[in-house]
Amino acid sequence: MMRILLLGGTGDALKIARQLGPDHVYSLAGLGKVPDDLACAVRVGGFGGSAGMARYIEHERIGLVIDATHPYAAQISANAMQASRAARVPCWALRRPGWQPQDGDAWRMVDDWRELSVLLAAFKRPLFTLGREPLAHLDDIPPHQFWTVRCLDPHEGNARARILATRGPFTLEGERALFSAEAFDVVVSKNSGGSATEAKLEVARERGLPVVMLRRPELPAADREFGDVAELLGAWRRISS
Ligand code: NAP
């Protein structure tokens, strides 16, 4: 039996974890909800870098690492590759494809917060769907702007910012209602891919709004890469049968 270390923190990782029996381990950073209804073991918290993960792999006799972390969680993906090399076990990765702009979309690509804030100066009511990063900049909001920041963590807003602490999936109807109530003039997003948070892009398209998209980070090549959960589980079942 090949013991799996599954690195998660995404809805897709949870789908994989639900297929794993008690011999396998699902690992979470500890920032979000920790499921308590899984058959597999769950561990929470960092390993202490790639060296710590390599020690864990060896100590726990892991035979396969599966990186199903978020496409913007570049550090843990790099650690997974280094650790599995050091411990001489294969590393598979779920690499969810990004969204593609469609006809009529006005995406503007940025690499970092500095580029983003220059581009945003022309707008008044951005909707941020980048996670928690904007929370560190709430004191720097220009007087002509009012921000809506949607992220998982509850956080206090201020006179120029409202925080919507909520988690997807988000429906088209819900996004339409939010956009019409708040009159956003730009959407700021990661190119996460998948269907759970895609509706905002459809509503931006319907309303002719620009989207500022944070470019995906470079991720290391894994030993095998899969575009979706079914493909990955199929490959695992083939090698374990
Ligand atoms: P990151 O920058 O790539 O990782 C930072 C550190 O967190 C890692 O070096 C590792 O600590 C620990 N870590 C991350 N994922 C872990 C896991 N599955 N199990 C054990 N330790 C983990 O990651 P991040 O961008 O902060 O994201 C943290 C977690 O949230 C990830 O698991 C990711 O899948 C999930 N997530 C991220 C985003 C996003 O936009 N970044 C969105 C949705 C979900 P050590 O070095 O000490 O091992």
mmCIF file of C-alpha atoms and ligand atoms in Angstrom:
data_model
loop_
_atom_site.group_PDB
_atom_site.id
_atom_site.type_symbol
_atom_site.label_atom_id
_atom_site.label_comp_id
_atom_site.label_asym_id
_atom_site.label_seq_id
_atom_site.Cartn_x
_atom_site.Cartn_y
_atom_site.Cartn_z
ATOM 1 C CA MET A 1 0.000 0.000 0.000
ATOM 2 C CA MET A 2 1.375 3.397 -1.026
ATOM 3 C CA ARG A 3 0.752 5.961 1.723
ATOM 4 C CA ILE A 4 -0.294 9.370 0.359
ATOM 5 C CA LEU A 5 0.497 12.804 1.763
ATOM 6 C CA LEU A 6 -2.131 15.088 0.205
ATOM 7 C CA LEU A 7 -1.388 18.817 0.466
ATOM 8 C CA GLY A 8 -4.637 20.732 0.416
ATOM 9 C CA GLY A 9 -6.501 23.860 1.288
ATOM 10 C CA THR A 10 -8.766 23.886 -1.774
ATOM 11 C CA GLY A 11 -12.171 22.466 -2.664
ATOM 12 C CA ASP A 12 -10.523 20.103 -5.162
ATOM 13 C CA ALA A 13 -8.124 18.801 -2.493
ATOM 14 C CA LEU A 14 -11.081 18.115 -0.217
ATOM 15 C CA LYS A 15 -12.731 16.093 -3.016
ATOM 16 C CA ILE A 16 -9.563 13.962 -3.234
ATOM 17 C CA ALA A 17 -9.337 13.667 0.571
ATOM 18 C CA ARG A 18 -12.901 12.283 0.636
ATOM 19 C CA GLN A 19 -11.680 9.337 -1.484
ATOM 20 C CA LEU A 20 -8.768 8.447 0.835
ATOM 21 C CA GLY A 21 -8.881 5.777 3.529
ATOM 22 C CA PRO A 22 -7.356 5.875 7.027
ATOM 23 C CA ASP A 23 -3.807 5.063 5.881
ATOM 24 C CA HIS A 24 -3.462 8.386 4.069
ATOM 25 C CA VAL A 25 -2.846 11.903 5.364
ATOM 26 C CA TYR A 26 -4.523 15.166 4.354
ATOM 27 C CA SER A 27 -2.432 18.215 5.275
ATOM 28 C CA LEU A 28 -3.732 21.760 5.766
ATOM 29 C CA ALA A 29 -1.917 25.026 6.532
ATOM 30 C CA GLY A 30 -4.507 25.802 9.217
ATOM 31 C CA LEU A 31 -5.931 29.042 7.814
ATOM 32 C CA GLY A 32 -9.407 27.768 6.970
ATOM 33 C CA LYS A 33 -11.958 25.221 8.099
ATOM 34 C CA VAL A 34 -10.579 21.828 9.164
ATOM 35 C CA PRO A 35 -12.955 19.032 8.072
ATOM 36 C CA ASP A 36 -13.902 16.572 10.815
ATOM 37 C CA ASP A 37 -15.753 14.028 8.697
ATOM 38 C CA LEU A 38 -12.926 12.424 6.707
ATOM 39 C CA ALA A 39 -11.856 8.789 6.789
ATOM 40 C CA CYS A 40 -8.202 9.740 6.218
ATOM 41 C CA ALA A 41 -5.941 11.311 8.854
ATOM 42 C CA VAL A 42 -5.815 15.126 8.924
ATOM 43 C CA ARG A 43 -2.768 17.119 10.036
ATOM 44 C CA VAL A 44 -2.733 20.891 10.408
ATOM 45 C CA GLY A 45 0.120 23.436 10.237
ATOM 46 C CA GLY A 46 3.416 23.968 8.411
ATOM 47 C CA PHE A 47 6.148 21.320 8.233
ATOM 48 C CA GLY A 48 8.993 23.794 8.752
ATOM 49 C CA GLY A 49 9.982 24.278 5.108
ATOM 50 C CA SER A 50 10.981 21.641 2.568
ATOM 51 C CA ALA A 51 13.495 20.007 4.943
ATOM 52 C CA GLY A 52 10.758 19.574 7.547
ATOM 53 C CA MET A 53 8.425 18.090 4.949
ATOM 54 C CA ALA A 54 11.146 15.689 3.767
ATOM 55 C CA ARG A 55 11.638 14.523 7.384
ATOM 56 C CA TYR A 56 7.860 14.058 7.729
ATOM 57 C CA ILE A 57 7.698 12.015 4.494
ATOM 58 C CA GLU A 58 10.475 9.726 5.697
ATOM 59 C CA HIS A 59 9.214 9.404 9.278
ATOM 60 C CA GLU A 60 5.620 8.689 8.201
ATOM 61 C CA ARG A 61 6.724 6.353 5.368
ATOM 62 C CA ILE A 62 4.853 8.367 2.748
ATOM 63 C CA GLY A 63 5.098 6.842 -0.743
ATOM 64 C CA LEU A 64 3.442 9.574 -2.834
ATOM 65 C CA VAL A 65 2.995 13.329 -2.339
ATOM 66 C CA ILE A 66 -0.002 14.945 -4.023
ATOM 67 C CA ASP A 67 0.118 18.714 -4.305
ATOM 68 C CA ALA A 68 -3.485 19.913 -4.580
ATOM 69 C CA THR A 69 -2.827 23.367 -3.130
ATOM 70 C CA HIS A 70 -4.096 26.624 -4.611
ATOM 71 C CA PRO A 71 -2.351 27.807 -7.828
ATOM 72 C CA TYR A 72 -1.169 30.964 -5.984
ATOM 73 C CA ALA A 73 0.287 29.026 -3.018
ATOM 74 C CA ALA A 74 3.714 28.888 -4.682
ATOM 75 C CA GLN A 75 5.828 28.245 -1.587
ATOM 76 C CA ILE A 76 4.165 25.013 -0.536
ATOM 77 C CA SER A 77 4.278 23.708 -4.140
ATOM 78 C CA ALA A 78 8.027 24.441 -4.323
ATOM 79 C CA ASN A 79 8.510 22.780 -0.926
ATOM 80 C CA ALA A 80 6.539 19.719 -2.049
ATOM 81 C CA MET A 81 8.794 19.176 -5.054
ATOM 82 C CA GLN A 82 12.025 19.728 -3.102
ATOM 83 C CA ALA A 83 10.919 17.529 -0.209
ATOM 84 C CA SER A 84 9.775 14.672 -2.414
ATOM 85 C CA ARG A 85 13.067 14.821 -4.358
ATOM 86 C CA ALA A 86 15.023 14.730 -1.082
ATOM 87 C CA ALA A 87 12.923 11.846 0.280
ATOM 88 C CA ARG A 88 12.949 10.054 -3.115
ATOM 89 C CA VAL A 89 9.200 9.728 -3.505
ATOM 90 C CA PRO A 90 7.155 10.910 -6.500
ATOM 91 C CA CYS A 91 5.203 14.169 -6.392
ATOM 92 C CA TRP A 92 1.989 14.498 -8.358
ATOM 93 C CA ALA A 93 0.262 17.824 -8.769
ATOM 94 C CA LEU A 94 -3.224 19.006 -9.542
ATOM 95 C CA ARG A 95 -2.650 22.082 -11.717
ATOM 96 C CA ARG A 96 -6.074 23.621 -12.211
ATOM 97 C CA PRO A 97 -6.206 25.485 -15.552
ATOM 98 C CA GLY A 98 -6.703 29.241 -15.304
ATOM 99 C CA TRP A 99 -9.706 31.117 -16.703
ATOM 100 C CA GLN A 100 -9.350 32.481 -20.226
ATOM 101 C CA PRO A 101 -10.599 35.922 -21.264
ATOM 102 C CA GLN A 102 -13.577 35.753 -23.602
ATOM 103 C CA ASP A 103 -14.763 38.067 -26.369
ATOM 104 C CA GLY A 104 -15.447 41.489 -24.963
ATOM 105 C CA ASP A 105 -13.468 40.917 -21.729
ATOM 106 C CA ALA A 106 -11.138 43.734 -20.704
ATOM 107 C CA TRP A 107 -8.556 42.013 -18.513
ATOM 108 C CA ARG A 108 -5.522 43.949 -17.349
ATOM 109 C CA MET A 109 -2.722 41.772 -16.049
ATOM 110 C CA VAL A 110 -0.544 42.799 -13.094
ATOM 111 C CA ASP A 111 2.346 41.075 -11.318
ATOM 112 C CA ASP A 112 2.138 42.594 -7.859
ATOM 113 C CA TRP A 113 0.440 45.009 -5.487
ATOM 114 C CA ARG A 114 2.532 48.010 -6.661
ATOM 115 C CA GLU A 115 1.416 47.600 -10.294
ATOM 116 C CA LEU A 116 -2.131 46.960 -9.138
ATOM 117 C CA SER A 117 -2.375 50.161 -7.091
ATOM 118 C CA VAL A 118 -1.106 52.290 -10.018
ATOM 119 C CA LEU A 119 -3.736 50.779 -12.318
ATOM 120 C CA LEU A 120 -6.520 51.112 -9.751
ATOM 121 C CA ALA A 121 -6.011 54.870 -9.315
ATOM 122 C CA ALA A 122 -8.426 55.475 -12.204
ATOM 123 C CA PHE A 123 -11.307 53.660 -10.443
ATOM 124 C CA LYS A 124 -13.657 54.478 -7.566
ATOM 125 C CA ARG A 125 -15.344 51.284 -6.415
ATOM 126 C CA PRO A 126 -13.143 48.205 -6.762
ATOM 127 C CA LEU A 127 -14.253 44.750 -5.675
ATOM 128 C CA PHE A 128 -11.201 42.845 -4.396
ATOM 129 C CA THR A 129 -11.384 39.047 -4.588
ATOM 130 C CA LEU A 130 -7.686 38.383 -3.939
ATOM 131 C CA GLY A 131 -7.820 36.978 -0.445
ATOM 132 C CA ARG A 132 -6.464 38.865 2.519
ATOM 133 C CA GLU A 133 -3.728 40.971 0.884
ATOM 134 C CA PRO A 134 -5.833 44.178 0.538
ATOM 135 C CA LEU A 135 -6.464 44.137 4.314
ATOM 136 C CA ALA A 136 -2.864 45.293 4.841
ATOM 137 C CA HIS A 137 -3.558 48.410 2.727
ATOM 138 C CA LEU A 138 -6.821 49.686 4.230
ATOM 139 C CA ASP A 139 -5.080 52.784 5.667
ATOM 140 C CA ASP A 140 -3.764 53.774 2.218
ATOM 141 C CA ILE A 141 -7.092 53.949 0.351
ATOM 142 C CA PRO A 142 -7.153 57.138 -1.768
ATOM 143 C CA PRO A 143 -9.938 59.591 -0.836
ATOM 144 C CA HIS A 144 -11.794 59.064 -4.141
ATOM 145 C CA GLN A 145 -12.132 55.287 -3.590
ATOM 146 C CA PHE A 146 -14.402 52.969 -1.609
ATOM 147 C CA TRP A 147 -13.194 49.361 -1.482
ATOM 148 C CA THR A 148 -15.145 46.165 -1.059
ATOM 149 C CA VAL A 149 -12.816 43.356 0.021
ATOM 150 C CA ARG A 150 -14.185 39.822 -0.165
ATOM 151 C CA CYS A 151 -12.077 37.302 1.719
ATOM 152 C CA LEU A 152 -12.385 34.410 4.158
ATOM 153 C CA ASP A 153 -11.210 36.254 7.261
ATOM 154 C CA PRO A 154 -13.534 38.526 9.215
ATOM 155 C CA HIS A 155 -11.785 41.899 9.578
ATOM 156 C CA GLU A 156 -12.851 45.391 10.553
ATOM 157 C CA GLY A 157 -13.479 47.802 7.665
ATOM 158 C CA ASN A 158 -13.189 51.571 7.855
ATOM 159 C CA ALA A 159 -14.874 54.687 6.417
ATOM 160 C CA ARG A 160 -13.580 53.776 2.952
ATOM 161 C CA ALA A 161 -13.707 49.994 3.020
ATOM 162 C CA ARG A 162 -16.209 47.224 3.625
ATOM 163 C CA ILE A 163 -15.040 43.675 4.294
ATOM 164 C CA LEU A 164 -17.228 40.801 3.144
ATOM 165 C CA ALA A 165 -16.032 37.745 5.047
ATOM 166 C CA THR A 166 -17.489 34.879 3.080
ATOM 167 C CA ARG A 167 -16.457 31.750 1.196
ATOM 168 C CA GLY A 168 -17.539 30.455 -2.203
ATOM 169 C CA PRO A 169 -19.020 28.912 -4.214
ATOM 170 C CA PHE A 170 -20.748 32.053 -5.482
ATOM 171 C CA THR A 171 -23.817 31.821 -7.739
ATOM 172 C CA LEU A 172 -24.513 33.945 -10.780
ATOM 173 C CA GLU A 173 -27.695 35.297 -9.160
ATOM 174 C CA GLY A 174 -25.850 36.186 -5.965
ATOM 175 C CA GLU A 175 -23.054 37.932 -7.847
ATOM 176 C CA ARG A 176 -25.551 39.872 -9.995
ATOM 177 C CA ALA A 177 -27.315 41.090 -6.847
ATOM 178 C CA LEU A 178 -24.031 42.117 -5.198
ATOM 179 C CA PHE A 179 -22.725 43.955 -8.269
ATOM 180 C CA SER A 180 -25.943 45.888 -8.766
ATOM 181 C CA ALA A 181 -26.210 46.829 -5.061
ATOM 182 C CA GLU A 182 -22.593 48.005 -4.801
ATOM 183 C CA ALA A 183 -22.035 49.593 -8.249
ATOM 184 C CA PHE A 184 -18.453 48.311 -8.574
ATOM 185 C CA ASP A 185 -16.481 49.841 -11.434
ATOM 186 C CA VAL A 186 -13.655 47.261 -11.516
ATOM 187 C CA VAL A 187 -13.044 43.685 -10.286
ATOM 188 C CA VAL A 188 -9.647 42.633 -8.918
ATOM 189 C CA SER A 189 -9.005 38.900 -9.023
ATOM 190 C CA LYS A 190 -6.537 36.053 -8.990
ATOM 191 C CA ASN A 191 -6.811 33.735 -11.974
ATOM 192 C CA SER A 192 -7.852 30.845 -9.734
ATOM 193 C CA GLY A 193 -9.700 28.826 -12.383
ATOM 194 C CA GLY A 194 -12.521 26.391 -11.559
ATOM 195 C CA SER A 195 -16.226 27.097 -11.335
ATOM 196 C CA ALA A 196 -16.678 28.032 -7.644
ATOM 197 C CA THR A 197 -15.685 31.706 -8.017
ATOM 198 C CA GLU A 198 -16.091 32.210 -11.758
ATOM 199 C CA ALA A 199 -19.520 33.896 -11.709
ATOM 200 C CA LYS A 200 -18.002 37.306 -10.874
ATOM 201 C CA LEU A 201 -16.241 37.241 -14.274
ATOM 202 C CA GLU A 202 -19.518 36.546 -16.048
ATOM 203 C CA VAL A 203 -21.205 39.430 -14.237
ATOM 204 C CA ALA A 204 -18.254 41.745 -14.984
ATOM 205 C CA ARG A 205 -18.677 40.764 -18.659
ATOM 206 C CA GLU A 206 -22.439 41.428 -18.562
ATOM 207 C CA ARG A 207 -21.842 44.860 -17.037
ATOM 208 C CA GLY A 208 -18.864 45.741 -19.271
ATOM 209 C CA LEU A 209 -16.540 46.093 -16.262
ATOM 210 C CA PRO A 210 -12.759 45.772 -16.494
ATOM 211 C CA VAL A 211 -11.035 42.989 -14.543
ATOM 212 C CA VAL A 212 -7.574 43.455 -13.075
ATOM 213 C CA MET A 213 -6.025 39.995 -12.910
ATOM 214 C CA LEU A 214 -3.022 39.079 -10.785
ATOM 215 C CA ARG A 215 -0.735 36.850 -12.895
ATOM 216 C CA ARG A 216 -0.261 33.271 -11.701
ATOM 217 C CA PRO A 217 3.078 32.500 -10.063
ATOM 218 C CA GLU A 218 5.473 30.048 -11.714
ATOM 219 C CA LEU A 219 5.117 26.581 -10.183
ATOM 220 C CA PRO A 220 7.691 23.791 -10.345
ATOM 221 C CA ALA A 221 7.087 20.885 -12.742
ATOM 222 C CA ALA A 222 5.813 17.868 -10.810
ATOM 223 C CA ASP A 223 6.466 14.225 -11.737
ATOM 224 C CA ARG A 224 2.906 13.962 -13.032
ATOM 225 C CA GLU A 225 0.426 16.791 -13.500
ATOM 226 C CA PHE A 226 -3.358 16.565 -13.758
ATOM 227 C CA GLY A 227 -5.922 19.130 -14.901
ATOM 228 C CA ASP A 228 -8.782 17.871 -12.755
ATOM 229 C CA VAL A 229 -9.640 15.676 -9.782
ATOM 230 C CA ALA A 230 -11.163 12.802 -11.798
ATOM 231 C CA GLU A 231 -8.022 12.441 -13.918
ATOM 232 C CA LEU A 232 -5.804 12.379 -10.823
ATOM 233 C CA LEU A 233 -7.975 9.870 -8.949
ATOM 234 C CA GLY A 234 -8.113 7.648 -12.057
ATOM 235 C CA ALA A 235 -4.292 7.555 -12.232
ATOM 236 C CA TRP A 236 -4.041 6.794 -8.506
ATOM 237 C CA ARG A 237 -6.579 3.944 -8.749
ATOM 238 C CA ARG A 238 -4.647 2.468 -11.675
ATOM 239 C CA ILE A 239 -1.343 2.378 -9.782
ATOM 240 C CA SER A 240 -2.895 1.147 -6.537
ATOM 241 C CA SER A 241 -5.001 -1.688 -8.015
HETATM 242 P P1 NAP B 1 2.186 29.343 0.648
HETATM 243 O O1 NAP B 1 2.609 30.786 0.696
HETATM 244 O O2 NAP B 1 2.532 28.569 -0.555
HETATM 245 O O3 NAP B 1 2.748 28.542 1.903
HETATM 246 C C1 NAP B 1 3.206 29.179 3.080
HETATM 247 C C2 NAP B 1 3.522 28.125 4.127
HETATM 248 O O4 NAP B 1 2.316 27.608 4.685
HETATM 249 C C3 NAP B 1 4.243 26.913 3.592
HETATM 250 O O5 NAP B 1 5.632 27.158 3.440
HETATM 251 C C4 NAP B 1 3.904 25.874 4.640
HETATM 252 O O6 NAP B 1 4.655 26.095 5.834
HETATM 253 C C5 NAP B 1 2.473 26.230 4.983
HETATM 254 N N1 NAP B 1 1.507 25.481 4.181
HETATM 255 C C6 NAP B 1 0.830 25.872 3.075
HETATM 256 N N2 NAP B 1 -0.009 24.933 2.665
HETATM 257 C C7 NAP B 1 0.130 23.895 3.521
HETATM 258 C C8 NAP B 1 -0.488 22.616 3.623
HETATM 259 N N3 NAP B 1 -1.420 22.207 2.750
HETATM 260 N N4 NAP B 1 -0.092 21.796 4.652
HETATM 261 C C9 NAP B 1 0.854 22.189 5.529
HETATM 262 N N5 NAP B 1 1.461 23.408 5.483
HETATM 263 C C10 NAP B 1 1.095 24.240 4.493
HETATM 264 O O7 NAP B 1 0.617 29.233 0.885
HETATM 265 P P2 NAP B 1 -0.513 30.377 1.019
HETATM 266 O O8 NAP B 1 -0.648 31.076 -0.292
HETATM 267 O O9 NAP B 1 -0.277 31.153 2.289
HETATM 268 O O10 NAP B 1 -1.779 29.430 1.206
HETATM 269 C C11 NAP B 1 -1.932 28.703 2.420
HETATM 270 C C12 NAP B 1 -2.931 27.597 2.181
HETATM 271 O O11 NAP B 1 -4.177 28.142 1.754
HETATM 272 C C13 NAP B 1 -2.494 26.621 1.094
HETATM 273 O O12 NAP B 1 -2.638 25.326 1.622
HETATM 274 C C14 NAP B 1 -3.408 26.871 -0.071
HETATM 275 O O13 NAP B 1 -3.762 25.686 -0.767
HETATM 276 C C15 NAP B 1 -4.619 27.519 0.582
HETATM 277 N N6 NAP B 1 -5.206 28.573 -0.290
HETATM 278 C C16 NAP B 1 -4.398 29.577 -0.773
HETATM 279 C C17 NAP B 1 -4.953 30.546 -1.608
HETATM 280 C C18 NAP B 1 -4.101 31.645 -2.188
HETATM 281 O O14 NAP B 1 -4.639 32.468 -2.942
HETATM 282 N N7 NAP B 1 -2.801 31.706 -1.894
HETATM 283 C C19 NAP B 1 -6.327 30.498 -1.928
HETATM 284 C C20 NAP B 1 -7.103 29.446 -1.411
HETATM 285 C C21 NAP B 1 -6.533 28.500 -0.585
HETATM 286 P P3 NAP B 1 6.025 25.323 6.130
HETATM 287 O O15 NAP B 1 7.049 25.924 5.194
HETATM 288 O O16 NAP B 1 6.270 25.588 7.566
HETATM 289 O O17 NAP B 1 5.784 23.872 5.820
#
